[in-house]
Coordinates of N, CA and C in Angstrom, one line a residue:
M1 N 11.6 31.3 19.7 CA 10.1 31.3 19.1 C 9.9 30.7 17.4
W2 N 10.9 31.1 16.7 CA 10.9 30.9 15.3 C 11.7 29.3 15.4
N3 N 12.5 29.2 16.1 CA 13.4 28.0 16.0 C 12.2 27.0 16.5
S4 N 11.3 27.0 17.5 CA 10.5 25.9 18.0 C 9.1 25.6 16.9
I5 N 9.0 27.1 16.2 CA 7.9 26.8 14.9 C 8.7 26.1 14.0
A6 N 9.9 26.4 13.8 CA 10.7 25.8 12.6 C 10.8 24.4 12.7
K7 N 11.2 23.9 13.9 CA 11.3 22.4 14.3 C 9.9 21.6 14.1
T8 N 8.8 22.3 14.4 CA 7.3 21.7 14.6 C 6.8 21.5 13.2
T9 N 7.2 22.7 12.1 CA 6.7 22.8 10.9 C 7.6 21.7 10.4
N10 N 8.7 21.6 10.5 CA 10.0 20.6 9.8 C 9.5 19.2 10.0
K11 N 9.1 18.8 11.3 CA 8.6 17.2 11.6 C 7.0 17.7 10.9
K12 N 6.4 18.5 10.8 CA 4.9 18.0 10.1 C 4.9 17.9 8.4
I13 N 5.7 18.6 8.4 CA 6.5 18.7 6.6 C 6.9 17.2 6.3
I14 N 7.7 16.8 7.1 CA 8.3 15.4 6.9 C 7.0 14.6 7.1
R15 N 6.5 14.6 8.0 CA 5.2 13.3 7.7 C 4.5 13.7 6.9
M16 N 4.1 14.9 6.4 CA 3.2 15.2 5.5 C 3.7 14.6 4.3
S17 N 5.1 15.0 4.1 CA 5.7 14.3 2.9 C 5.9 12.8 2.6
Q18 N 6.0 12.3 3.9 CA 6.1 10.8 4.0 C 4.3 10.1 3.5
V19 N 3.6 10.9 3.8 CA 2.2 10.4 3.6 C 2.1 10.7 2.2
I20 N 2.3 11.8 1.7 CA 2.4 11.8 0.4 C 3.0 11.0 -1.0
V21 N 4.3 10.5 -0.2 CA 5.1 9.5 -1.1 C 4.4 8.1 -0.9
I22 N 3.9 7.8 0.1 CA 3.3 6.4 0.2 C 2.0 6.5 -0.5
T23 N 1.3 7.7 0.0 CA 0.0 7.6 -0.9 C 0.1 7.6 -2.4
T24 N 1.2 8.3 -3.2 CA 1.3 8.5 -4.4 C 1.9 6.9 -4.8
A25 N 2.8 6.5 -4.1 CA 3.2 5.0 -4.8 C 1.9 4.0 -4.7
L26 N 1.3 3.9 -3.5 CA 0.0 2.9 -3.4 C -0.9 3.4 -4.6
I27 N -1.2 4.6 -4.9 CA -2.2 4.7 -5.9 C -1.7 4.5 -7.1
G28 N -0.3 4.4 -7.2 CA 0.1 4.3 -8.5 C 0.3 2.7 -8.8
I29 N 0.5 1.8 -7.7 CA 0.3 0.3 -7.7 C -1.0 -0.5 -7.9
T30 N -1.6 0.5 -6.9 CA -3.3 0.0 -7.1 C -4.4 0.9 -7.7
Q31 N -5.5 0.4 -8.3 CA -6.5 1.3 -9.1 C -7.8 0.9 -8.2
T32 N -8.3 2.1 -7.8 CA -9.5 2.0 -7.1 C -10.6 1.5 -7.9
T33 N -11.5 1.0 -7.7 CA -12.9 0.4 -8.2 C -14.2 0.7 -7.7
M34 N -15.2 0.9 -8.3 CA -16.7 1.1 -7.6 C -16.8 -0.3 -7.8
A35 N -17.3 -1.0 -6.4 CA -17.6 -2.4 -6.4 C -18.7 -2.5 -5.9
G36 N -19.6 -3.7 -6.2 CA -20.8 -4.0 -5.4 C -20.8 -4.4 -4.4
S37 N -21.9 -5.0 -3.5 CA -21.8 -5.3 -2.4 C -21.1 -7.0 -2.5
S38 N -21.4 -7.6 -3.3 CA -21.0 -9.0 -3.3 C -19.3 -8.8 -3.6
V39 N -18.8 -7.8 -4.2 CA -17.1 -7.6 -4.0 C -16.9 -7.3 -2.8
D40 N -17.5 -6.4 -2.1 CA -17.3 -6.2 -0.6 C -17.3 -7.1 0.0
Q41 N -18.4 -8.3 0.0 CA -18.5 -9.2 0.9 C -17.1 -10.1 0.6
L42 N -16.8 -10.2 -0.8 CA -15.7 -11.4 -1.0 C -14.4 -10.5 -0.5
S43 N -14.4 -9.3 -0.6 CA -13.3 -8.7 0.0 C -12.9 -8.8 1.3
D44 N -14.3 -8.7 2.0 CA -14.0 -9.0 3.7 C -13.8 -10.4 3.8
C45 N -14.0 -11.3 3.3 CA -13.5 -12.7 3.4 C -12.4 -13.0 3.0
L46 N -11.8 -12.6 1.9 CA -10.3 -12.6 1.8 C -10.0 -12.1 2.8
V47 N -9.9 -10.9 3.1 CA -9.1 -10.3 4.4 C -9.2 -11.2 5.3
Q48 N -10.3 -11.6 6.0 CA -10.4 -12.8 7.1 C -9.7 -13.5 7.1
S49 N -9.7 -14.5 5.9 CA -9.4 -16.0 5.6 C -7.8 -15.8 5.7
T50 N -7.3 -14.9 5.4 CA -5.6 -15.0 5.2 C -4.7 -14.9 6.4
T51 N -4.2 -15.8 6.2 CA -3.1 -15.8 7.7 C -2.0 -14.8 7.6
A52 N -1.2 -14.6 8.6 CA 0.0 -13.6 8.4 C 1.0 -14.4 7.2
A53 N 1.1 -15.5 7.5 CA 1.9 -16.3 6.8 C 1.2 -16.2 5.1
D54 N -0.1 -16.2 4.9 CA -0.4 -16.2 3.5 C -0.1 -14.7 2.8
K55 N -0.3 -13.8 3.7 CA 0.0 -12.5 3.4 C 1.6 -12.3 3.2
T56 N 2.3 -12.8 3.9 CA 3.9 -12.6 3.8 C 4.0 -13.4 2.3
A57 N 3.5 -14.5 2.1 CA 3.5 -15.3 0.6 C 3.3 -14.1 -0.5
V58 N 2.2 -13.6 -0.4 CA 1.5 -12.8 -1.3 C 2.6 -11.8 -1.6
L59 N 3.0 -11.2 -0.3 CA 3.8 -9.8 -0.6 C 5.4 -10.2 -1.3
Q60 N 5.9 -11.7 -0.6 CA 7.1 -12.0 -1.6 C 6.9 -12.3 -2.8
W61 N 5.7 -12.8 -3.2 CA 5.2 -13.0 -4.8 C 5.0 -11.7 -5.6
T62 N 4.3 -10.9 -5.0 CA 4.4 -9.4 -5.3 C 5.4 -8.9 -5.8
F63 N 6.3 -8.6 -4.8 CA 7.8 -8.1 -5.1 C 8.3 -8.9 -6.2
V64 N 8.4 -10.2 -6.2 CA 9.4 -10.9 -7.2 C 8.7 -10.9 -8.4
A65 N 7.2 -10.4 -8.7 CA 6.6 -10.4 -9.9 C 7.3 -8.9 -10.3
L66 N 7.2 -8.2 -9.6 CA 7.4 -6.7 -9.9 C 8.8 -6.1 -10.2
S67 N 9.5 -7.3 -9.6 CA 11.1 -7.2 -9.7 C 11.5 -7.6 -11.1
A68 N 10.7 -8.5 -12.0 CA 10.7 -9.0 -13.2 C 10.9 -7.7 -14.0
H69 N 10.3 -6.4 -13.9 CA 10.1 -5.5 -14.9 C 11.8 -5.0 -15.3
P70 N 12.2 -4.8 -16.3 CA 13.2 -4.5 -16.7 C 13.8 -3.2 -16.1
D71 N 13.4 -2.2 -15.6 CA 13.6 -1.3 -14.7 C 14.0 -1.6 -13.0
L72 N 13.6 -2.4 -13.0 CA 13.7 -3.5 -11.5 C 14.7 -4.1 -11.0
K73 N 14.9 -5.0 -12.2 CA 15.3 -6.4 -12.1 C 17.0 -6.4 -11.5
A74 N 17.8 -5.0 -11.6 CA 18.9 -5.0 -10.9 C 19.0 -5.1 -9.4
F75 N 17.6 -4.5 -9.0 CA 17.7 -4.6 -7.5 C 17.0 -5.7 -6.6
S76 N 16.8 -6.8 -7.7 CA 16.6 -8.0 -6.9 C 17.4 -9.3 -7.5
Q77 N 17.8 -10.1 -6.8 CA 18.5 -11.5 -7.0 C 17.6 -12.6 -6.9
V78 N 16.5 -12.9 -7.4 CA 15.7 -14.2 -7.0 C 16.1 -15.0 -8.3
S79 N 16.2 -16.1 -7.6 CA 16.4 -17.4 -8.5 C 15.6 -18.1 -9.5
P80 N 15.2 -18.7 -10.4 CA 14.2 -19.2 -11.0 C 13.8 -20.5 -10.0
E81 N 14.2 -20.9 -9.3 CA 13.6 -21.8 -8.4 C 12.7 -21.0 -7.4
Q82 N 13.3 -19.8 -6.9 CA 12.4 -19.6 -5.7 C 11.2 -19.0 -6.4
K83 N 11.6 -18.6 -7.8 CA 10.2 -17.6 -8.5 C 9.2 -18.9 -8.2
Q84 N 9.8 -20.2 -8.4 CA 8.7 -21.2 -8.9 C 8.2 -21.5 -7.8
Q85 N 9.1 -21.7 -6.4 CA 8.7 -22.1 -5.3 C 7.2 -20.8 -4.6
L86 N 7.6 -19.8 -4.9 CA 6.7 -18.5 -4.7 C 5.4 -18.6 -5.7
D87 N 5.8 -19.0 -6.7 CA 4.3 -19.1 -7.8 C 3.5 -20.3 -7.0
K88 N 4.1 -21.5 -6.6 CA 3.3 -22.7 -6.3 C 2.7 -22.3 -4.8
K89 N 3.4 -21.6 -3.9 CA 2.8 -21.2 -2.8 C 1.6 -20.2 -2.7
V90 N 2.0 -19.1 -3.8 CA 0.7 -18.4 -3.7 C -0.3 -18.7 -4.5
A91 N -0.3 -19.7 -5.3 CA -1.1 -20.5 -6.3 C -1.9 -21.3 -5.1
Q92 N -1.4 -21.9 -4.1 CA -2.3 -22.7 -3.2 C -2.8 -22.0 -2.0
V93 N -2.3 -21.0 -2.1 CA -3.1 -19.8 -0.9 C -4.3 -19.3 -1.5
L94 N -4.1 -18.7 -2.8 CA -5.2 -18.5 -3.7 C -6.6 -19.3 -3.7
Q95 N -6.0 -20.6 -4.3 CA -7.0 -21.7 -4.4 C -7.5 -21.9 -3.1
R96 N -6.8 -22.0 -1.8 CA -7.5 -22.2 -0.7 C -8.7 -21.2 -0.3
I97 N -8.1 -19.9 -0.5 CA -9.1 -18.9 -0.3 C -10.2 -18.7 -1.0
I98 N -9.9 -18.9 -2.1 CA -11.0 -18.4 -3.5 C -12.3 -19.9 -3.3
V99 N -11.7 -21.3 -3.0 CA -12.4 -22.3 -3.4 C -12.9 -22.7 -2.2
E100 N -11.9 -22.8 -1.2 CA -12.7 -23.2 0.1 C -13.3 -22.4 1.2
Q101 N -12.3 -21.3 1.5 CA -13.1 -20.4 2.5 C -13.8 -19.2 1.8
C102 N -13.8 -18.9 0.9 CA -14.8 -17.9 0.3 C -15.4 -18.3 -1.0
S103 N -15.7 -19.5 -1.0 CA -16.5 -19.9 -2.1 C -18.0 -19.6 -2.4
A104 N -18.4 -19.4 -1.6 CA -19.9 -18.6 -1.7 C -20.0 -17.3 -2.2
Q105 N -18.8 -16.4 -1.8 CA -18.8 -15.2 -2.3 C -18.3 -15.0 -3.3
T106 N -17.3 -16.1 -3.8 CA -16.8 -16.0 -5.1 C -17.7 -16.4 -6.2
K107 N -18.4 -17.1 -5.8 CA -19.7 -17.7 -6.9 C -20.6 -16.3 -6.9
T108 N -20.8 -16.0 -6.1 CA -21.9 -14.7 -5.9 C -21.3 -13.6 -6.8
V109 N -19.7 -13.3 -6.8 CA -19.4 -12.0 -7.2 C -19.4 -12.5 -9.0
I110 N -19.1 -13.8 -9.1 CA -19.1 -14.1 -10.6 C -20.6 -14.1 -11.1
Q111 N -21.5 -14.7 -10.6 CA -22.8 -14.4 -10.9 C -23.4 -12.9 -11.3
Q112 N -22.7 -12.2 -10.1 CA -23.5 -10.9 -10.6 C -22.7 -9.8 -11.0
E113 N -21.4 -10.0 -11.0 CA -20.6 -8.7 -11.1 C -19.6 -9.4 -12.3
G114 N -19.6 -10.7 -12.8 CA -18.3 -11.3 -13.6 C -17.1 -11.8 -12.9
I115 N -16.3 -12.7 -13.7 CA -15.2 -12.9 -13.5 C -14.1 -12.1 -13.0
E116 N -14.4 -10.7 -13.9 CA -13.3 -9.6 -13.3 C -13.4 -9.2 -12.1
A117 N -14.6 -9.2 -11.7 CA -14.5 -8.5 -10.3 C -14.1 -9.5 -9.2
V118 N -13.7 -10.4 -9.3 CA -13.1 -11.4 -8.5 C -11.8 -10.9 -8.3
G119 N -11.0 -10.3 -9.3 CA -9.9 -9.9 -9.2 C -10.1 -8.1 -8.4
D120 N -10.9 -7.5 -8.7 CA -11.3 -6.2 -7.9 C -11.6 -6.3 -6.4
S121 N -11.9 -7.7 -5.8 CA -12.0 -8.3 -4.4 C -10.7 -8.0 -3.9
F122 N -9.7 -8.3 -4.6 CA -8.2 -8.4 -3.8 C -7.7 -7.2 -3.4
Q123 N -8.5 -6.0 -3.7 CA -8.0 -4.7 -3.8 C -7.7 -4.3 -2.2
E124 N -8.7 -4.7 -1.4 CA -8.8 -4.5 0.0 C -7.9 -5.4 0.3
L125 N -7.8 -6.8 0.3 CA -6.6 -7.3 0.7 C -5.2 -6.8 0.4
G126 N -5.1 -6.0 -0.7 CA -3.7 -5.7 -1.1 C -3.5 -4.4 -0.3
R127 N -4.4 -3.4 0.0 CA -4.5 -2.3 0.7 C -4.3 -2.8 2.4
S128 N -4.7 -3.4 2.9 CA -4.7 -3.7 4.2 C -3.3 -4.3 4.2
T129 N -2.6 -5.2 3.4 CA -1.2 -5.8 3.5 C -0.3 -5.1 3.2
G130 N -0.5 -3.5 2.4 CA 0.4 -2.6 2.1 C 0.5 -1.7 3.3
E131 N -0.8 -1.7 4.3 CA -0.8 -0.9 5.5 C 0.1 -1.6 6.6
E132 N 0.5 -3.2 6.5 CA 1.2 -3.4 7.4 C 2.5 -3.5 7.0
I133 N 2.9 -3.6 5.5 CA 4.1 -3.2 5.3 C 4.7 -1.9 5.7
L134 N 4.1 -0.9 5.5 CA 4.5 0.6 5.7 C 4.7 0.4 7.3
K135 N 4.2 0.1 8.4 CA 4.3 -0.2 9.4 C 5.8 -0.7 10.1
N136 N 6.3 -1.5 9.3 CA 7.4 -1.9 9.5 C 8.5 -1.0 10.0
P137 N 9.2 -1.1 10.9 CA 10.5 0.1 11.0 C 11.3 0.3 9.9
E138 N 11.7 -1.1 9.5 CA 13.1 -1.1 8.4 C 12.3 0.2 7.1
V139 N 11.1 -0.4 6.7 CA 10.4 0.4 5.8 C 10.2 1.6 5.9
K140 N 9.4 1.9 7.3 CA 9.7 3.3 7.5 C 11.0 4.6 7.4
Q141 N 12.0 3.7 7.9 CA 12.9 4.2 7.8 C 13.9 4.8 6.4
Q142 N 13.3 3.7 5.6 CA 13.7 3.7 3.8 C 13.0 5.1 3.7
L143 N 11.6 5.1 3.8 CA 10.8 6.0 3.4 C 11.4 7.4 4.0
K144 N 12.0 7.5 5.4 CA 12.3 8.8 5.7 C 13.6 9.3 4.8
G145 N 14.5 8.2 4.0 CA 15.5 8.5 3.7 C 15.3 9.3 2.4
L146 N 14.1 9.5 1.6 CA 13.6 10.0 0.3 C 13.7 11.5 1.3
V147 N 13.2 11.6 2.2 CA 12.6 13.0 2.7 C 14.1 14.1 2.8
R148 N 15.0 13.4 3.4 CA 16.3 14.1 3.2 C 16.6 14.9 2.3
Y149 N 16.4 14.4 1.2 CA 16.6 15.0 -0.4 C 15.8 15.9 -0.8
M150 N 14.8 15.9 -0.3 CA 14.0 17.1 -0.7 C 13.7 18.6 -0.2
D151 N 13.9 19.3 -1.1 CA 13.9 20.9 -0.6 C 12.4 21.2 0.1
L152 N 12.9 21.0 1.7 CA 11.6 21.2 2.1 C 11.0 22.8 2.3
T153 N 12.0 23.6 2.1 CA 11.7 25.3 2.1 C 10.7 25.4 0.8
K154 N 11.1 24.7 -0.4 CA 10.1 24.8 -1.3 C 8.8 23.9 -1.4
L155 N 8.7 23.0 -0.5 CA 7.4 22.6 -0.2 C 6.7 23.5 0.6
V156 N 7.3 24.2 1.7 CA 6.7 24.8 2.2 C 6.3 26.3 1.8
T157 N 7.2 27.0 0.9 CA 6.6 28.0 0.1 C 5.9 27.7 -0.8
T158 N 5.7 26.6 -1.4 CA 4.7 26.4 -2.5 C 3.4 25.8 -2.0
F159 N 3.2 24.9 -0.9 CA 2.1 24.9 -0.4 C 1.6 25.2 0.7
L160 N 2.3 25.8 1.4 CA 1.8 26.2 3.0 C 1.3 27.7 2.9
T161 N 0.0 27.6 2.4 CA -0.5 29.0 2.6 C -0.9 29.2 4.1
P162 N -1.1 30.8 4.6 CA -1.5 31.1 5.8 C -2.7 30.1 6.0
D163 N -3.6 29.8 5.6 CA -4.7 28.8 5.8 C -4.2 27.6 6.4
I164 N -3.4 27.3 5.7 CA -3.0 25.9 6.1 C -2.1 26.1 7.2
W165 N -1.2 26.6 7.6 CA -0.6 27.1 8.9 C -1.5 27.4 9.9
N166 N -2.6 27.7 9.8 CA -3.7 27.9 10.9 C -4.0 26.4 11.1
K167 N -4.5 25.5 10.1 CA -4.7 24.6 10.2 C -4.0 23.7 11.0
L168 N -2.6 23.8 10.7 CA -1.4 22.9 11.4 C -1.1 23.4 12.6
G169 N -1.7 24.6 13.2 CA -1.4 25.2 14.3 C -0.2 25.9 14.7
L170 N 0.1 26.4 13.5 CA 1.7 27.3 13.4 C 1.3 28.4 13.4
M171 N 0.3 29.0 13.3 CA 0.2 30.4 13.3 C -0.9 30.5 14.2
G172 N -0.7 30.8 15.6 CA -1.9 31.4 16.5 C -2.1 32.8 16.4
D173 N -2.9 33.0 17.4 CA -3.6 34.6 17.4 C -2.4 34.8 18.1
R174 N -1.8 36.2 17.9 CA -0.9 36.7 18.2 C -1.0 38.1 19.4

């Protein structure tokens, strides 16, 4: 019985750990903002107007941009030509979306909230793209790799109070 509880607990802890790691990573990369309805409308337009190819280009560009950081350079070998191609590609995507597909929403945001709010509108696009990234099996596998080096016993003893055990369904009525 304890073996069964331990296996169930371990699976739930691994899943919880993955969620915590992913959430922490995403929160560290993005910042949440309080947006007006015009920002929300532009956000919706941006998400609806981007194709899978657009999202891939933005994802690649973001990866390359982040890899320019001194602490990350060693993990990426991107040529200057590749960087330039991605810059051009993403500039075209953003211009098409903002100027052609979401022009009315962009104008409204600038008039009502200011130019900085246009950048805030991209938060939702970043979030939805991030969610898609995390669905990738290779990414999931990489994230699981982190968990094997964590001391799950410490996590359990630190965070799993009897109340939480009950909520997880691990301590039923006996």
